Short mmCIF file of C-alpha atoms and ligand atoms in Angstrom, two decimals:
data_model
loop_
_atom_site.label_atom_id
_atom_site.label_comp_id
_atom_site.label_asym_id
_atom_site.label_seq_id
_atom_site.Cartn_x
_atom_site.Cartn_y
_atom_site.Cartn_z
CA MET G 19 50.46 96.28 61.89
CA THR G 20 50.15 100.58 61.93
CA THR G 21 51.40 102.17 64.51
CA PRO G 22 48.60 103.55 66.68
CA ALA G 23 48.24 107.68 66.33
CA PRO G 24 48.33 108.75 69.43
CA LEU G 25 51.97 107.38 69.18
CA LEU G 26 52.38 108.96 66.41
CA GLU G 27 51.48 112.41 67.28
CA ALA G 28 53.60 111.80 70.79
CA ASP G 29 54.96 114.46 71.88
CA VAL G 30 58.35 113.19 72.93
CA PRO G 31 60.75 115.46 74.54
CA ARG G 32 63.86 116.13 72.50
CA PRO G 33 66.23 115.19 75.00
CA VAL G 34 64.21 111.84 75.00
CA LEU G 35 64.41 111.23 71.75
CA ASP G 36 68.30 112.04 71.82
CA VAL G 37 69.28 109.60 74.00
CA ILE G 38 67.26 106.94 72.06
CA ALA G 39 69.15 108.31 68.72
CA ARG G 40 72.47 108.00 70.34
CA LEU G 41 72.12 104.39 71.92
CA HIS G 42 70.34 103.63 68.71
CA GLU G 43 72.97 104.34 66.49
CA LEU G 44 75.41 102.37 68.76
CA GLY G 45 73.72 99.37 67.48
CA HIS G 46 71.34 98.76 70.76
CA ALA G 47 67.87 98.13 70.83
CA VAL G 48 66.64 100.45 72.79
CA PHE G 49 62.43 101.58 74.00
CA LEU G 50 60.52 103.84 75.74
CA VAL G 51 58.53 101.96 77.98
CA GLY G 52 56.03 101.21 80.60
CA GLY G 53 54.24 104.04 81.93
CA CYS G 54 54.86 107.26 79.20
CA VAL G 55 53.77 103.99 76.55
CA ARG G 56 50.82 103.53 78.69
CA ASP G 57 49.83 107.25 79.12
CA THR G 58 50.78 108.25 75.62
CA LEU G 59 48.32 105.87 74.27
CA ARG G 60 45.69 106.88 76.38
CA GLY G 61 45.62 110.04 74.84
CA VAL G 62 47.40 111.74 78.72
CA HIS G 63 50.70 113.44 78.70
CA PRO G 64 53.28 111.41 80.19
CA LYS G 65 54.35 112.70 83.56
CA ASP G 66 57.89 110.95 83.17
CA PHE G 67 59.52 108.89 79.97
CA ASP G 68 61.62 105.96 80.98
CA VAL G 69 63.71 104.14 78.54
CA ALA G 70 64.93 100.50 78.25
CA THR G 71 67.81 99.19 76.44
CA SER G 72 69.40 96.72 75.55
CA ALA G 73 72.96 98.40 76.59
CA LEU G 74 74.46 97.04 79.95
CA PRO G 75 74.84 100.36 81.76
CA GLU G 76 78.84 100.36 81.34
CA GLU G 77 77.67 100.79 77.62
CA VAL G 78 74.71 103.72 78.36
CA GLN G 79 77.30 105.39 80.89
CA ARG G 80 80.21 105.70 77.71
CA ALA G 81 77.76 106.62 75.21
CA PHE G 82 76.82 110.18 76.93
CA ARG G 83 78.79 112.39 78.45
CA LYS G 84 76.95 113.22 81.50
CA VAL G 85 76.00 110.33 83.04
CA ILE G 86 74.83 109.51 86.61
CA PRO G 87 74.80 105.86 87.90
CA THR G 88 71.31 106.08 89.64
CA GLY G 89 71.12 102.69 90.17
CA ILE G 90 73.39 100.96 87.89
CA GLN G 91 73.53 98.00 90.27
CA HIS G 92 69.34 97.36 88.66
CA GLY G 93 70.61 98.64 85.18
CA THR G 94 69.60 102.30 86.25
CA VAL G 95 71.94 105.28 85.13
CA THR G 96 70.53 108.53 84.53
CA VAL G 97 71.27 110.52 81.33
CA VAL G 98 71.60 114.33 81.87
CA GLN G 99 70.90 115.62 78.60
CA GLY G 100 69.58 119.05 76.97
CA GLY G 101 69.48 119.90 80.80
CA THR G 102 66.59 117.78 81.86
CA HIS G 103 67.28 113.73 83.66
CA VAL G 104 66.21 110.90 81.38
CA GLU G 105 66.06 107.25 83.08
CA VAL G 106 67.42 104.60 81.38
CA THR G 107 67.80 101.02 82.00
CA THR G 108 69.02 97.97 80.88
CA PHE G 109 66.64 94.81 79.87
CA ARG G 110 65.91 92.93 82.61
CA SER G 111 64.83 89.65 84.06
CA GLU G 112 64.50 89.15 87.94
CA GLY G 113 65.53 85.43 89.42
CA ASP G 114 63.78 84.24 91.71
CA TYR G 115 61.86 86.37 94.57
CA HIS G 116 62.97 85.67 98.58
CA ASP G 117 59.67 86.47 100.83
CA GLY G 118 57.16 88.76 98.50
CA ARG G 119 59.88 91.34 99.03
CA ARG G 120 62.95 91.59 96.47
CA PRO G 121 63.68 89.88 93.43
CA SER G 122 67.59 87.97 94.26
CA ALA G 123 69.36 88.41 91.44
CA VAL G 124 68.52 90.51 88.54
CA THR G 125 69.79 89.66 85.10
CA PHE G 126 71.12 91.68 82.05
CA GLU G 127 68.25 90.79 78.34
CA GLN G 128 69.27 91.52 74.66
CA ASP G 129 65.72 91.18 74.21
CA ILE G 130 62.39 93.44 74.91
CA VAL G 131 60.06 90.65 75.61
CA LYS G 132 61.92 88.88 78.40
CA ASP G 133 62.32 92.89 79.92
CA LEU G 134 58.47 93.52 79.36
CA SER G 135 57.33 90.14 81.25
CA ARG G 136 58.94 90.44 84.27
CA ARG G 137 56.46 94.06 84.70
CA ASP G 138 52.98 94.03 86.53
CA PHE G 139 50.57 94.69 84.18
CA THR G 140 49.19 94.47 80.19
CA ILE G 141 49.42 98.29 80.31
CA ASN G 142 52.87 98.74 81.61
CA ALA G 143 54.19 95.72 79.86
CA MET G 144 54.54 97.67 75.59
CA ALA G 145 57.59 99.56 74.89
CA TRP G 146 57.85 101.66 71.64
CA ASN G 147 60.45 103.17 70.06
CA PRO G 148 59.61 106.29 68.77
CA LEU G 149 61.63 106.75 65.89
CA THR G 150 61.29 103.38 64.08
CA HIS G 151 57.86 103.29 65.18
CA GLU G 152 58.50 99.53 66.82
CA LEU G 153 56.08 98.63 68.90
CA ALA G 154 55.82 95.77 71.46
CA ASP G 155 52.89 94.84 73.11
CA PRO G 156 52.99 90.92 73.60
CA PHE G 157 50.28 90.52 76.12
CA GLY G 158 47.49 92.65 74.74
CA GLY G 159 48.52 96.08 76.69
CA GLN G 160 46.53 98.12 73.62
CA GLN G 161 43.90 95.58 74.20
CA ASP G 162 43.17 96.35 78.37
CA LEU G 163 43.80 99.66 77.92
CA LYS G 164 40.77 99.83 75.30
CA ALA G 165 38.69 97.81 77.48
CA ARG G 166 40.17 99.53 80.60
CA VAL G 167 40.74 96.98 82.02
CA VAL G 168 43.96 96.54 84.55
CA ARG G 169 45.37 92.48 84.24
CA CYS G 170 49.17 91.25 85.32
CA VAL G 171 51.59 89.77 82.52
CA GLY G 172 50.77 85.85 82.65
CA SER G 173 49.55 84.86 85.90
CA ALA G 174 47.87 86.60 88.21
CA ILE G 175 49.04 84.26 91.73
CA GLU G 176 52.48 83.38 90.59
CA ARG G 177 52.76 87.59 89.79
CA PHE G 178 51.66 88.80 93.26
CA SER G 179 53.07 85.61 94.96
CA GLU G 180 56.65 87.58 93.58
CA ASP G 181 55.96 90.96 94.88
CA GLY G 182 53.60 92.02 97.35
CA LEU G 183 53.25 95.26 96.29
CA ARG G 184 51.89 94.37 92.84
CA PRO G 185 47.88 93.81 94.01
CA MET G 186 47.63 97.33 96.17
CA ARG G 187 49.10 98.80 92.71
CA ALA G 188 46.66 96.65 90.66
CA VAL G 189 43.90 98.48 92.65
CA ARG G 190 46.02 101.66 92.73
CA PHE G 191 45.87 101.68 88.89
CA ALA G 192 41.93 100.45 88.84
CA ALA G 193 40.99 104.00 90.59
CA VAL G 194 43.53 106.17 89.06
CA LEU G 195 43.18 105.33 85.57
CA ASP G 196 39.11 104.34 86.04
CA PHE G 197 39.50 100.65 84.62
CA THR G 198 38.04 97.71 87.03
CA LEU G 199 40.58 94.70 87.66
CA ASP G 200 40.02 91.94 85.80
CA PRO G 201 38.37 88.79 86.71
CA GLY G 202 41.41 86.29 87.42
CA THR G 203 43.39 89.35 88.93
CA GLN G 204 41.16 90.67 91.83
CA ALA G 205 40.63 86.76 92.35
CA ALA G 206 44.04 86.41 92.80
CA ILE G 207 44.39 89.19 95.47
CA PRO G 208 42.76 87.56 98.53
CA GLU G 209 44.79 84.53 98.33
CA THR G 210 48.08 86.44 97.78
CA LEU G 211 47.56 88.54 101.25
CA PRO G 212 49.56 86.26 103.19
CA VAL G 213 52.18 87.78 100.32
CA PHE G 214 51.01 91.20 100.72
CA ARG G 215 51.70 91.56 104.89
CA LYS G 216 55.49 91.45 104.11
CA VAL G 217 55.37 93.79 101.91
CA ALA G 218 57.13 97.71 103.86
CA TYR G 219 54.17 99.95 105.20
CA GLU G 220 56.46 102.68 102.88
CA ARG G 221 55.79 100.76 99.69
CA VAL G 222 51.76 100.41 100.70
CA ARG G 223 51.81 103.67 101.43
CA GLU G 224 53.22 105.33 98.77
CA GLU G 225 50.64 103.08 95.85
CA PHE G 226 47.80 104.01 99.03
CA VAL G 227 47.80 108.10 98.61
CA LYS G 228 48.29 107.73 94.67
CA LEU G 229 44.32 106.41 95.08
CA LEU G 230 43.58 108.57 97.11
CA LEU G 231 44.69 111.46 94.88
CA SER G 232 42.68 109.79 92.16
CA LYS G 233 39.36 110.92 91.39
CA ARG G 234 37.83 107.61 91.64
CA GLU G 235 39.52 107.24 95.54
CA ALA G 236 35.95 106.02 96.85
CA PHE G 237 36.24 103.20 94.47
CA GLY G 238 39.30 102.71 94.65
CA LEU G 239 38.96 102.52 98.89
CA GLU G 240 36.32 100.45 98.50
CA LEU G 241 37.64 97.73 95.89
CA LEU G 242 40.40 97.64 98.87
CA ALA G 243 38.17 96.61 101.49
CA THR G 244 36.57 93.92 99.28
CA THR G 245 40.18 92.84 98.52
CA GLY G 246 41.05 91.83 101.56
CA LEU G 247 44.46 94.45 101.30
CA LEU G 248 42.64 97.25 103.18
CA ASP G 249 42.43 95.26 106.66
CA VAL G 250 46.22 94.60 106.41
CA PHE G 251 47.53 97.99 106.65
CA LEU G 252 43.48 100.48 107.93
CA PRO G 253 41.80 97.94 109.96
CA GLU G 254 40.23 101.00 111.33
CA LEU G 255 38.62 101.40 107.71
CA ALA G 256 38.08 98.03 106.60
CA ARG G 257 36.15 97.31 110.01
CA ALA G 258 33.87 99.91 110.45
CA ASP G 259 30.87 99.66 109.86
CA ALA G 260 28.92 99.28 106.51
CA GLU G 261 27.53 103.46 106.65
CA ALA G 262 30.40 104.69 108.55
CA ALA G 263 33.17 103.57 106.43
CA ARG G 264 31.05 104.58 103.08
CA LEU G 265 30.96 107.96 104.51
CA ALA G 266 34.20 107.96 105.53
CA ARG G 267 34.88 107.07 101.86
CA THR G 268 32.58 110.32 100.49
CA ALA G 269 34.16 112.88 103.04
CA ALA G 270 37.81 111.69 101.10
CA ALA G 271 36.78 112.96 97.89
CA ALA G 272 37.42 116.31 99.44
CA GLU G 273 39.22 119.17 97.34
CA PRO G 274 41.72 120.48 96.55
CA VAL G 275 43.16 117.55 95.78
CA ASP G 276 45.94 117.15 98.98
CA VAL G 277 47.26 114.07 100.98
CA GLU G 278 46.40 116.41 104.39
CA ILE G 279 42.98 116.55 103.84
CA ARG G 280 41.99 114.08 102.16
CA LEU G 281 43.55 112.01 104.70
CA ALA G 282 41.66 113.95 107.21
CA ALA G 283 38.23 113.84 105.93
CA LEU G 284 38.70 109.59 105.86
CA LEU G 285 39.43 109.76 109.15
CA ALA G 286 38.48 112.74 111.19
CA ASP G 287 34.69 110.66 112.25
CA LEU G 288 36.16 107.49 111.91
CA VAL G 289 38.78 107.66 114.30
CA THR G 290 40.14 109.50 117.73
CA PRO G 291 42.79 112.08 116.92
CA PRO G 292 45.00 109.87 118.64
CA GLN G 293 44.48 106.81 116.75
CA ALA G 294 45.10 109.22 113.33
CA GLU G 295 48.39 109.57 114.67
CA GLU G 296 48.88 106.69 115.61
CA ILE G 297 47.38 105.27 111.52
CA GLY G 298 50.05 108.08 110.23
CA VAL G 299 52.91 106.55 112.26
CA ARG G 300 52.62 103.27 110.66
CA LEU G 301 52.37 104.26 107.68
CA LYS G 302 55.67 106.17 107.48
CA PHE G 303 53.47 109.74 107.48
CA PRO G 304 56.36 112.44 107.71
CA THR G 305 55.85 114.06 110.81
CA LYS G 306 54.65 117.06 109.54
CA THR G 307 51.45 115.49 108.09
CA ILE G 308 50.90 113.31 110.35
CA GLU G 309 50.30 116.49 112.92
CA ARG G 310 48.26 118.53 110.11
CA VAL G 311 46.13 115.38 110.09
CA LYS G 312 45.29 115.37 113.73
CA LEU G 313 44.81 119.08 113.60
CA LEU G 314 42.57 118.74 111.08
CA SER G 315 40.03 115.52 111.67
CA SER G 316 40.22 116.88 115.41
CA HIS G 317 38.62 120.12 114.72
CA ALA G 318 36.92 118.47 111.34
CA ALA G 319 33.45 118.97 113.02
CA LEU G 320 33.31 122.42 112.10
CA GLU G 321 29.45 122.19 112.03
CA ARG G 322 29.44 122.25 116.17
CA HIS G 323 30.02 126.39 115.53
CA VAL G 324 27.64 127.84 113.74
CA GLY G 325 26.21 130.18 116.23
CA ASP G 326 29.34 130.70 117.90
CA PRO G 327 29.58 134.63 118.28
CA ASP G 328 33.07 136.07 116.88
CA PRO G 329 34.95 135.47 120.04
CA ALA G 330 34.51 131.50 119.92
CA LEU G 331 35.91 132.00 116.43
CA ARG G 332 38.19 133.93 117.22
CA ARG G 333 39.19 131.50 119.40
CA LEU G 334 39.20 128.48 117.31
CA LEU G 335 41.26 130.41 114.63
CA ALA G 336 44.17 130.45 117.78
CA LYS G 337 43.71 127.02 118.08
CA VAL G 338 43.96 125.81 114.92
CA GLY G 339 46.49 128.53 113.18
CA LEU G 340 45.44 131.25 109.69
CA ALA G 341 47.30 128.60 108.38
CA ASN G 342 45.23 125.69 108.40
CA VAL G 343 41.75 127.49 108.03
CA GLU G 344 41.57 126.92 104.33
CA ALA G 345 42.23 123.84 105.03
CA LEU G 346 39.85 123.07 107.74
CA THR G 347 37.34 124.32 105.70
CA SER G 348 37.42 122.14 103.17
CA VAL G 349 37.72 118.78 105.24
CA ALA G 350 34.79 120.82 107.07
CA ARG G 351 32.00 121.15 104.07
CA ALA G 352 33.83 117.68 102.51
CA ARG G 353 32.05 115.89 105.63
CA ILE G 354 28.47 117.85 105.34
CA GLN G 355 28.61 117.12 102.29
CA ALA G 356 28.62 113.44 102.43
CA ARG G 357 27.38 113.07 105.88
CA ASP G 358 24.57 115.75 105.71
CA PRO G 359 23.88 118.07 102.47
CA ALA G 360 21.13 120.21 103.62
CA ARG G 361 22.95 121.78 106.27
CA LEU G 362 25.85 122.58 103.57
CA PRO G 363 24.37 126.15 103.19
CA GLU G 364 24.62 126.60 106.64
CA MET G 365 27.92 125.63 106.72
CA ASP G 366 28.94 127.40 103.99
CA ALA G 367 27.60 130.66 105.66
CA LEU G 368 30.20 129.58 108.75
CA ILE G 369 33.04 129.28 106.42
CA GLY G 370 32.82 132.83 104.97
CA ARG G 371 32.79 133.95 108.28
CA LEU G 372 35.86 132.42 109.93
CA HIS G 373 37.21 133.21 106.11
CA GLY G 374 36.46 136.91 106.51
CA LEU G 375 37.36 137.62 110.93
CA ALA G 376 41.30 135.18 109.14
CA ALA G 377 41.49 138.29 106.49
CA SER G 378 41.02 140.86 108.69
CA LYS G 379 44.26 139.27 110.57
CA PRO G 380 43.25 139.69 114.35
CA PRO G 381 45.59 139.33 117.24
CA LEU G 382 45.60 135.59 118.41
CA SER G 383 48.88 134.82 120.50
CA ALA G 384 50.85 136.44 122.75
CA LYS G 385 53.51 137.63 120.89
CA GLU G 386 50.77 139.93 118.25
CA LEU G 387 50.01 141.58 121.31
CA ALA G 388 50.52 145.05 121.77
CA LEU G 389 51.91 144.96 124.85
CA ASN G 390 55.07 142.29 125.24
CA GLY G 391 56.29 141.29 128.48
CA GLY G 392 58.89 143.51 129.00
CA ALA G 393 56.18 146.01 128.68
CA ILE G 394 54.12 144.46 130.68
CA MET G 395 56.37 144.15 133.76
CA ALA G 396 57.46 147.75 133.44
CA THR G 397 53.11 148.69 133.50
CA LEU G 398 53.11 146.76 136.46
CA GLY G 399 56.00 147.70 138.27
CA VAL G 400 57.56 144.00 138.29
CA GLY G 401 59.46 141.80 137.28
CA PRO G 402 60.17 138.36 135.10
CA SER G 403 57.41 136.67 137.64
CA PRO G 404 54.57 134.25 137.54
CA ILE G 405 52.34 137.24 137.05
CA VAL G 406 53.76 138.57 134.15
CA GLY G 407 51.94 134.84 132.46
CA GLU G 408 48.51 135.55 134.45
CA ALA G 409 48.78 139.45 133.23
CA THR G 410 49.25 138.17 129.02
CA ARG G 411 46.65 135.59 129.65
CA PHE G 412 44.29 137.76 130.67
CA LEU G 413 44.96 141.20 128.36
CA LEU G 414 44.94 137.90 125.48
CA GLU G 415 41.42 136.76 126.31
CA ARG G 416 40.38 140.10 126.40
CA VAL G 417 41.57 141.23 122.72
CA LEU G 418 40.65 137.98 121.10
CA ASP G 419 36.80 139.42 122.21
CA GLU G 420 37.44 142.63 120.82
CA PRO G 421 41.14 142.45 118.84
CA SER G 422 40.50 146.43 118.61
CA LEU G 423 41.88 147.32 122.07
CA ASN G 424 45.37 146.08 121.08
CA GLU G 425 46.67 149.39 120.83
CA VAL G 426 49.30 149.76 123.76
CA GLU G 427 47.49 152.61 126.00
CA LYS G 428 43.92 150.66 126.05
CA LEU G 429 46.34 147.31 127.11
CA LYS G 430 47.97 149.34 129.94
CA GLU G 431 44.42 150.75 131.61
CA MET G 432 43.41 147.31 131.33
CA LEU G 433 46.33 145.58 132.72
CA LEU G 434 46.22 148.51 135.45
CA ALA G 435 42.34 148.24 136.73
CA TRP G 436 43.09 144.33 136.71
CA ARG G 437 46.27 144.59 139.10
CA GLN G 438 43.91 146.31 141.51
CA ALA G 439 40.56 143.98 140.95
CA ARG G 440 43.02 141.39 142.28
CA GLY G 441 43.50 143.90 145.02
CA SER G 442 47.68 143.64 144.41
P1 ATP J 509 52.81 105.79 87.38
O1 ATP J 509 52.27 106.93 85.66
O2 ATP J 509 52.19 105.51 88.64
O3 ATP J 509 54.38 106.48 87.49
P2 ATP J 509 54.16 104.07 86.31
O4 ATP J 509 53.47 103.53 85.13
O5 ATP J 509 55.20 105.01 85.01
O6 ATP J 509 53.24 105.13 86.30
P3 ATP J 509 56.05 103.27 88.44
O7 ATP J 509 55.52 102.98 89.52
O8 ATP J 509 56.55 104.43 87.82
O9 ATP J 509 54.06 102.84 87.32
O10 ATP J 509 56.58 102.09 87.16
C1 ATP J 509 57.36 101.83 86.40
C2 ATP J 509 56.55 101.18 85.70
O11 ATP J 509 57.48 100.12 86.11
C3 ATP J 509 55.64 100.59 85.30
O12 ATP J 509 54.61 100.59 83.98
C4 ATP J 509 56.00 99.54 85.09
O13 ATP J 509 56.11 98.22 83.67
C5 ATP J 509 57.22 98.52 86.13
N1 ATP J 509 56.82 98.36 87.48
C6 ATP J 509 57.43 99.50 87.92
N2 ATP J 509 56.48 98.64 89.54
C7 ATP J 509 56.78 97.36 89.33
C8 ATP J 509 56.38 95.71 90.28
N3 ATP J 509 56.32 96.30 92.00
N4 ATP J 509 56.39 95.48 89.61
C9 ATP J 509 56.82 94.68 88.37
N5 ATP J 509 56.73 95.67 87.43
C10 ATP J 509 56.54 96.97 88.28
MG1 MG J 510 56.43 106.25 86.48
#
């Protein structure tokens, strides 16, 4: 068989080739494997290059000067070569699975086909040696790539019962690659949902994020819903009425492609801010992400500010913070585009005003006032007391109304007038 052209033209990094050459020289079988072979065949430059070999982890360690034992019990070590890290994994097969989560044991193998048989999908179960041009494709991966199909290696029911994350990965790959699911693979998903339910939310979240950031996120979300996966980890969307769910999926295509922006756009009109937080916690997102999604989704309905005068818009900026304006306007725009595109021009005008106001860097918080706490106390002739807080709030409100008032003398003058008016 002749080697497909994209493999011959592949741009494999020098350090990766060096690692392969060395293991080959020592008489071991060695291949590039998994995602990098799939992506190269698709004509896409791979994110990373994974090496698989018949050499045992100790043999790999001995073959190179610098090796980090990353996951040595699973057969993976990292070779530090030419300044880059190359992951090398010994061919392996997996024993019985406990609980649909973790294989009970891994066995090292000498045969690449054994290693490929334990992989999830045919398109991920190809191996290629860039020096000898040997290509191993025992499950028809190239054919499925051409047909743009995600298909399990072997029996889908069995594969999904071994590892409950695989159905989620199947849908994720379909969304990322713009492929469809093979009918047998898709049909196995509802049947194995009890196994999927046992998967740790961290693992589910990782796949969910990749799907959400893909070009076909709306298709992916829909497929998650129809297969029953979505109901397990995001029932708020799975059980929403059809139109609300469609609008949420469409809004989630928000640009720029960013997890916080896309999640906020997905959830803004679907759930309350406390529910958005609950979802973030459930899926074990970092606290920073959860807080930002909550903030962005709770202010996402920017259309209600369309007629607002500048002081009201400055108060909005004060609430969301200048650092979040870009993201907030992205979320708001995506929502309107999905829900009421006729209002896009007025939304864009509002966004223009917000950006204009933000660019002028108006004082938005007490610490940006030209008078600090000490100066306020001195002006009023008081020591630390509740009146200082009241005075600060008064000045900030005036400055939010009119930023040009934020000058020492003007603030002092206002402060004295304020005290006089209060009669104290
Ligand atoms: P990506 O470009 O998204 O990283 P990838 O194919 O490299 O795609 P990884 O999750 O990095 O995906 O996994 C690397 C390879 O390991 C896959 O191509 C597949 O062969 C195998 N693999 C990963 N997870 C599983 C799993 N849960 N079950 C079986 N094989 C898996
Ligand atoms: Mg990968």
